[in-house]
Amino acid sequence: MTDAVKRIVVFASGGGSNFNRIHERILDGTIKGEIVLLISNNPEAGAVAYARKNGIKTAVINRTRYPETEGYNDAYHQLIDPLKPDLLVLAGFMKLIPASVVARYSRRIMNIHPALLPGFGGKGYYGLKVHRAVLASGVKLTGVTVHFVDEEYDRGPIAAQRAVPVLPGDTAESIAARVLIQEHQIYPDVVAAFCEDRIYWQDDKAYIKDQA
Ligand code: GRF
């Protein structure tokens, strides 16, 4: 384990509850990291408000300011690269990360998805749509996946998963609420593991050392 505090860039489009939890775990000392920037595509996002309130630098990248052209990719690099981050954390970020960023930060970009991947993921599976699809399928277990990011939505090596039961009478909303409770534990735990150099790779698969 190295003593250096890891430099983290967080990406969030929405309320940012996962971002809040990760930040709280940094403040209580159980994540050896520092959030050096919060990037959002939505200036109205709760995540942006939280960052401002907590003295975390923010930046907004969106389609209006940066159309998805070559320049759009450059905007990501111009924001991120000078910060020399160790880890990019996607916490409810609704945009695809450009391939050039994925290539540069290979094995250093994480995402959280509110289902057990590779099921119920990919383009179009976000928010309550995920849980509606879970309910419609009749599966009895859903859950949370934290994975490393590649060029496709919700693909890439899985770091950790946690199962959540689907119960009689469940709605998409009730599943979402139960899943979110697990998200708030597993995501900070995986980020903590990364920051302590406890994630290792074998045959292109990620594993966590000393996982509780
Ligand atoms: C979470 O359900 C996460 O799994 C998904 O987007 C949602 C973000 O929630 N990727 P929040 O903004 O962290 O509250």
Short mmCIF file of N, CA, C and O in Angstrom, two decimals, residues 17-94:
data_model
loop_
_atom_site.label_atom_id
_atom_site.label_comp_id
_atom_site.label_asym_id
_atom_site.label_seq_id
_atom_site.Cartn_x
_atom_site.Cartn_y
_atom_site.Cartn_z
N SER A 17 -26.20 11.13 -4.84
CA SER A 17 -26.12 10.53 -3.50
C SER A 17 -24.89 9.62 -3.38
O SER A 17 -24.27 9.55 -2.30
N ASN A 18 -24.51 8.95 -4.47
CA ASN A 18 -23.29 8.13 -4.39
C ASN A 18 -22.05 9.00 -4.23
O ASN A 18 -21.14 8.68 -3.46
N PHE A 19 -22.03 10.10 -4.95
CA PHE A 19 -20.95 11.08 -4.81
C PHE A 19 -20.88 11.59 -3.36
O PHE A 19 -19.80 11.63 -2.75
N ASN A 20 -22.05 11.91 -2.77
CA ASN A 20 -22.07 12.37 -1.38
C ASN A 20 -21.45 11.34 -0.44
O ASN A 20 -20.64 11.66 0.42
N ARG A 21 -21.85 10.06 -0.65
CA ARG A 21 -21.37 9.01 0.25
C ARG A 21 -19.85 8.85 0.13
O ARG A 21 -19.16 8.67 1.12
N ILE A 22 -19.36 8.92 -1.10
CA ILE A 22 -17.90 8.78 -1.29
C ILE A 22 -17.19 9.95 -0.63
O ILE A 22 -16.19 9.77 0.08
N HIS A 23 -17.75 11.14 -0.80
CA HIS A 23 -17.13 12.32 -0.17
C HIS A 23 -17.16 12.20 1.36
O HIS A 23 -16.16 12.50 2.04
N GLU A 24 -18.28 11.71 1.90
CA GLU A 24 -18.37 11.55 3.36
C GLU A 24 -17.32 10.56 3.86
O GLU A 24 -16.73 10.75 4.93
N ARG A 25 -17.10 9.51 3.08
CA ARG A 25 -16.11 8.50 3.49
C ARG A 25 -14.69 9.06 3.39
O ARG A 25 -13.79 8.61 4.11
N ILE A 26 -14.48 10.02 2.50
CA ILE A 26 -13.17 10.70 2.47
C ILE A 26 -13.02 11.54 3.73
O ILE A 26 -11.99 11.52 4.40
N LEU A 27 -14.11 12.25 4.07
CA LEU A 27 -14.05 13.12 5.25
C LEU A 27 -13.84 12.32 6.54
O LEU A 27 -13.15 12.79 7.45
N ASP A 28 -14.45 11.11 6.61
CA ASP A 28 -14.27 10.35 7.86
C ASP A 28 -12.98 9.49 7.83
O ASP A 28 -12.73 8.71 8.75
N GLY A 29 -12.22 9.63 6.76
CA GLY A 29 -10.89 9.01 6.72
C GLY A 29 -10.89 7.56 6.26
O GLY A 29 -9.83 6.92 6.24
N THR A 30 -12.05 7.03 5.84
CA THR A 30 -12.07 5.62 5.43
C THR A 30 -11.85 5.44 3.92
O THR A 30 -11.79 4.33 3.44
N ILE A 31 -11.76 6.54 3.20
CA ILE A 31 -11.25 6.50 1.82
C ILE A 31 -10.04 7.43 1.78
O ILE A 31 -10.15 8.62 2.11
N LYS A 32 -8.90 6.84 1.38
CA LYS A 32 -7.67 7.66 1.34
C LYS A 32 -7.59 8.35 -0.02
O LYS A 32 -6.77 8.00 -0.87
N GLY A 33 -8.50 9.29 -0.23
CA GLY A 33 -8.55 9.98 -1.51
C GLY A 33 -8.92 11.43 -1.33
O GLY A 33 -9.25 11.88 -0.23
N GLU A 34 -8.86 12.12 -2.48
CA GLU A 34 -9.21 13.53 -2.49
C GLU A 34 -9.98 13.77 -3.80
O GLU A 34 -9.52 13.32 -4.86
N ILE A 35 -11.15 14.41 -3.71
CA ILE A 35 -11.90 14.69 -4.94
C ILE A 35 -11.38 16.02 -5.50
O ILE A 35 -11.56 17.07 -4.88
N VAL A 36 -10.72 15.94 -6.66
CA VAL A 36 -10.09 17.14 -7.21
C VAL A 36 -11.02 17.87 -8.18
O VAL A 36 -10.76 19.03 -8.52
N LEU A 37 -12.09 17.22 -8.62
CA LEU A 37 -13.04 17.87 -9.53
C LEU A 37 -14.32 17.05 -9.63
O LEU A 37 -14.28 15.83 -9.62
N LEU A 38 -15.46 17.77 -9.70
CA LEU A 38 -16.74 17.12 -10.00
C LEU A 38 -17.16 17.62 -11.38
O LEU A 38 -17.27 18.83 -11.60
N ILE A 39 -17.36 16.69 -12.31
CA ILE A 39 -17.80 17.04 -13.66
C ILE A 39 -19.24 16.62 -13.82
O ILE A 39 -19.62 15.50 -13.46
N SER A 40 -20.06 17.51 -14.37
CA SER A 40 -21.46 17.17 -14.65
C SER A 40 -21.81 17.67 -16.04
O SER A 40 -21.16 18.57 -16.58
N ASN A 41 -22.84 17.09 -16.63
CA ASN A 41 -23.39 17.63 -17.88
C ASN A 41 -24.59 18.52 -17.58
O ASN A 41 -25.19 19.07 -18.49
N ASN A 42 -24.93 18.64 -16.30
CA ASN A 42 -26.14 19.34 -15.91
C ASN A 42 -25.85 20.33 -14.78
O ASN A 42 -25.66 19.93 -13.64
N PRO A 43 -25.81 21.62 -15.12
CA PRO A 43 -25.47 22.61 -14.08
C PRO A 43 -26.47 22.66 -12.94
O PRO A 43 -26.14 23.13 -11.85
N GLU A 44 -27.69 22.14 -13.18
CA GLU A 44 -28.73 22.14 -12.13
C GLU A 44 -28.65 20.90 -11.23
O GLU A 44 -29.46 20.75 -10.32
N ALA A 45 -27.74 20.00 -11.51
CA ALA A 45 -27.70 18.73 -10.77
C ALA A 45 -27.44 18.95 -9.28
O ALA A 45 -26.67 19.84 -8.90
N GLY A 46 -28.10 18.12 -8.48
CA GLY A 46 -27.86 18.15 -7.03
C GLY A 46 -26.39 17.93 -6.73
O GLY A 46 -25.85 18.49 -5.77
N ALA A 47 -25.74 17.11 -7.55
CA ALA A 47 -24.32 16.82 -7.34
C ALA A 47 -23.48 18.10 -7.43
O ALA A 47 -22.54 18.29 -6.66
N VAL A 48 -23.84 18.98 -8.36
CA VAL A 48 -23.10 20.24 -8.54
C VAL A 48 -23.31 21.12 -7.31
O VAL A 48 -22.35 21.70 -6.76
N ALA A 49 -24.56 21.18 -6.85
CA ALA A 49 -24.86 22.00 -5.66
C ALA A 49 -24.08 21.47 -4.45
O ALA A 49 -23.50 22.24 -3.68
N TYR A 50 -24.06 20.14 -4.30
CA TYR A 50 -23.34 19.54 -3.17
C TYR A 50 -21.85 19.88 -3.24
O TYR A 50 -21.23 20.24 -2.24
N ALA A 51 -21.29 19.78 -4.44
CA ALA A 51 -19.85 20.05 -4.60
C ALA A 51 -19.55 21.50 -4.22
O ALA A 51 -18.60 21.77 -3.47
N ARG A 52 -20.38 22.41 -4.73
CA ARG A 52 -20.13 23.84 -4.44
C ARG A 52 -20.18 24.10 -2.94
O ARG A 52 -19.34 24.81 -2.39
N LYS A 53 -21.19 23.49 -2.30
CA LYS A 53 -21.37 23.70 -0.87
C LYS A 53 -20.18 23.15 -0.08
O LYS A 53 -19.85 23.65 1.00
N ASN A 54 -19.56 22.13 -0.64
CA ASN A 54 -18.47 21.47 0.09
C ASN A 54 -17.09 21.85 -0.42
O ASN A 54 -16.10 21.16 -0.13
N GLY A 55 -17.03 22.92 -1.19
CA GLY A 55 -15.72 23.43 -1.62
C GLY A 55 -15.01 22.55 -2.62
O GLY A 55 -13.78 22.57 -2.70
N ILE A 56 -15.77 21.75 -3.38
CA ILE A 56 -15.16 20.89 -4.41
C ILE A 56 -15.31 21.60 -5.75
O ILE A 56 -16.39 22.09 -6.09
N LYS A 57 -14.21 21.68 -6.49
CA LYS A 57 -14.22 22.34 -7.80
C LYS A 57 -15.21 21.65 -8.73
O LYS A 57 -15.32 20.42 -8.73
N THR A 58 -15.94 22.42 -9.53
CA THR A 58 -16.91 21.81 -10.46
C THR A 58 -16.63 22.27 -11.89
O THR A 58 -16.07 23.35 -12.12
N ALA A 59 -17.05 21.44 -12.84
CA ALA A 59 -17.02 21.83 -14.25
C ALA A 59 -18.23 21.20 -14.93
O ALA A 59 -18.65 20.11 -14.57
N VAL A 60 -18.79 21.92 -15.90
CA VAL A 60 -19.94 21.39 -16.64
C VAL A 60 -19.53 21.17 -18.09
O VAL A 60 -19.01 22.08 -18.74
N ILE A 61 -19.73 19.93 -18.53
CA ILE A 61 -19.54 19.61 -19.95
C ILE A 61 -20.92 19.21 -20.45
O ILE A 61 -21.54 18.32 -19.88
N ASN A 62 -21.42 19.87 -21.47
CA ASN A 62 -22.68 19.39 -22.04
C ASN A 62 -22.69 19.57 -23.54
O ASN A 62 -21.80 20.17 -24.13
N ARG A 63 -23.73 19.04 -24.16
CA ARG A 63 -23.77 19.03 -25.61
C ARG A 63 -23.84 20.44 -26.19
O ARG A 63 -23.41 20.67 -27.31
N THR A 64 -24.40 21.36 -25.44
CA THR A 64 -24.53 22.72 -25.96
C THR A 64 -23.15 23.38 -26.05
O THR A 64 -22.77 23.95 -27.06
N ARG A 65 -22.43 23.25 -24.94
CA ARG A 65 -21.11 23.90 -24.94
C ARG A 65 -20.09 23.14 -25.76
O ARG A 65 -19.23 23.71 -26.38
N TYR A 66 -20.19 21.84 -25.72
CA TYR A 66 -19.21 21.02 -26.44
C TYR A 66 -19.94 19.97 -27.25
O TYR A 66 -20.21 18.88 -26.76
N PRO A 67 -20.31 20.29 -28.50
CA PRO A 67 -20.98 19.28 -29.33
C PRO A 67 -20.10 18.03 -29.44
O PRO A 67 -18.88 18.12 -29.28
N GLU A 68 -20.73 16.87 -29.66
CA GLU A 68 -19.94 15.63 -29.66
C GLU A 68 -19.13 15.49 -30.94
O GLU A 68 -19.40 14.66 -31.79
N THR A 69 -18.14 16.31 -31.05
CA THR A 69 -17.21 16.28 -32.17
C THR A 69 -15.85 15.98 -31.55
O THR A 69 -15.76 15.70 -30.36
N GLU A 70 -14.85 16.13 -32.35
CA GLU A 70 -13.50 15.93 -31.82
C GLU A 70 -13.25 16.90 -30.65
O GLU A 70 -12.64 16.55 -29.66
N GLY A 71 -13.74 18.12 -30.79
CA GLY A 71 -13.57 19.13 -29.75
C GLY A 71 -14.20 18.72 -28.44
O GLY A 71 -13.73 19.09 -27.36
N TYR A 72 -15.28 17.95 -28.54
CA TYR A 72 -15.97 17.47 -27.35
C TYR A 72 -15.03 16.58 -26.54
O TYR A 72 -14.90 16.72 -25.32
N ASN A 73 -14.34 15.68 -27.22
CA ASN A 73 -13.37 14.83 -26.53
C ASN A 73 -12.25 15.66 -25.92
O ASN A 73 -11.82 15.42 -24.79
N ASP A 74 -11.79 16.66 -26.67
CA ASP A 74 -10.71 17.51 -26.17
C ASP A 74 -11.11 18.19 -24.87
O ASP A 74 -10.29 18.35 -23.98
N ALA A 75 -12.38 18.58 -24.78
CA ALA A 75 -12.84 19.26 -23.57
C ALA A 75 -12.63 18.38 -22.34
O ALA A 75 -12.20 18.86 -21.29
N TYR A 76 -12.92 17.09 -22.49
CA TYR A 76 -12.68 16.17 -21.37
C TYR A 76 -11.20 16.17 -21.01
O TYR A 76 -10.83 16.30 -19.85
N HIS A 77 -10.36 16.01 -22.02
CA HIS A 77 -8.92 15.92 -21.74
C HIS A 77 -8.39 17.21 -21.12
O HIS A 77 -7.57 17.18 -20.21
N GLN A 78 -8.89 18.35 -21.65
CA GLN A 78 -8.39 19.63 -21.12
C GLN A 78 -8.75 19.79 -19.64
O GLN A 78 -8.00 20.37 -18.86
N LEU A 79 -9.92 19.27 -19.27
CA LEU A 79 -10.34 19.38 -17.87
C LEU A 79 -9.60 18.39 -16.98
O LEU A 79 -9.17 18.72 -15.87
N ILE A 80 -9.49 17.17 -17.48
CA ILE A 80 -9.04 16.08 -16.61
C ILE A 80 -7.52 15.95 -16.57
O ILE A 80 -6.92 15.85 -15.49
N ASP A 81 -6.87 15.93 -17.72
CA ASP A 81 -5.46 15.54 -17.78
C ASP A 81 -4.54 16.39 -16.90
O ASP A 81 -3.67 15.83 -16.21
N PRO A 82 -4.73 17.74 -16.88
CA PRO A 82 -3.81 18.53 -16.05
C PRO A 82 -3.91 18.19 -14.56
O PRO A 82 -2.97 18.46 -13.80
N LEU A 83 -5.03 17.60 -14.15
CA LEU A 83 -5.21 17.28 -12.73
C LEU A 83 -4.46 16.01 -12.33
O LEU A 83 -4.36 15.69 -11.15
N LYS A 84 -3.97 15.28 -13.33
CA LYS A 84 -3.27 14.01 -13.09
C LYS A 84 -4.03 13.11 -12.11
O LYS A 84 -3.49 12.69 -11.06
N PRO A 85 -5.29 12.79 -12.43
CA PRO A 85 -6.06 11.97 -11.50
C PRO A 85 -5.61 10.50 -11.51
O PRO A 85 -5.10 10.01 -12.51
N ASP A 86 -5.78 9.86 -10.35
CA ASP A 86 -5.52 8.42 -10.26
C ASP A 86 -6.76 7.63 -10.63
O ASP A 86 -6.66 6.48 -11.07
N LEU A 87 -7.94 8.23 -10.39
CA LEU A 87 -9.19 7.49 -10.55
C LEU A 87 -10.30 8.42 -11.03
O LEU A 87 -10.43 9.53 -10.52
N LEU A 88 -11.09 7.94 -12.00
CA LEU A 88 -12.29 8.65 -12.44
C LEU A 88 -13.48 7.82 -11.97
O LEU A 88 -13.56 6.62 -12.24
N VAL A 89 -14.39 8.44 -11.23
CA VAL A 89 -15.54 7.74 -10.66
C VAL A 89 -16.82 8.25 -11.31
O VAL A 89 -17.16 9.43 -11.18
N LEU A 90 -17.52 7.38 -12.03
CA LEU A 90 -18.80 7.76 -12.63
C LEU A 90 -19.89 7.41 -11.63
O LEU A 90 -20.05 6.25 -11.25
N ALA A 91 -20.63 8.43 -11.20
CA ALA A 91 -21.67 8.22 -10.20
C ALA A 91 -22.98 8.79 -10.74
O ALA A 91 -23.34 9.92 -10.45
N GLY A 92 -23.63 8.00 -11.60
CA GLY A 92 -24.86 8.47 -12.22
C GLY A 92 -24.57 9.50 -13.31
O GLY A 92 -25.26 10.50 -13.42
N PHE A 93 -23.54 9.23 -14.13
CA PHE A 93 -23.20 10.14 -15.22
C PHE A 93 -23.86 9.61 -16.49
O PHE A 93 -23.67 8.45 -16.86
N MET A 94 -24.65 10.47 -17.14
CA MET A 94 -25.53 10.00 -18.21
C MET A 94 -24.90 10.10 -19.61
O MET A 94 -25.58 9.87 -20.60
#
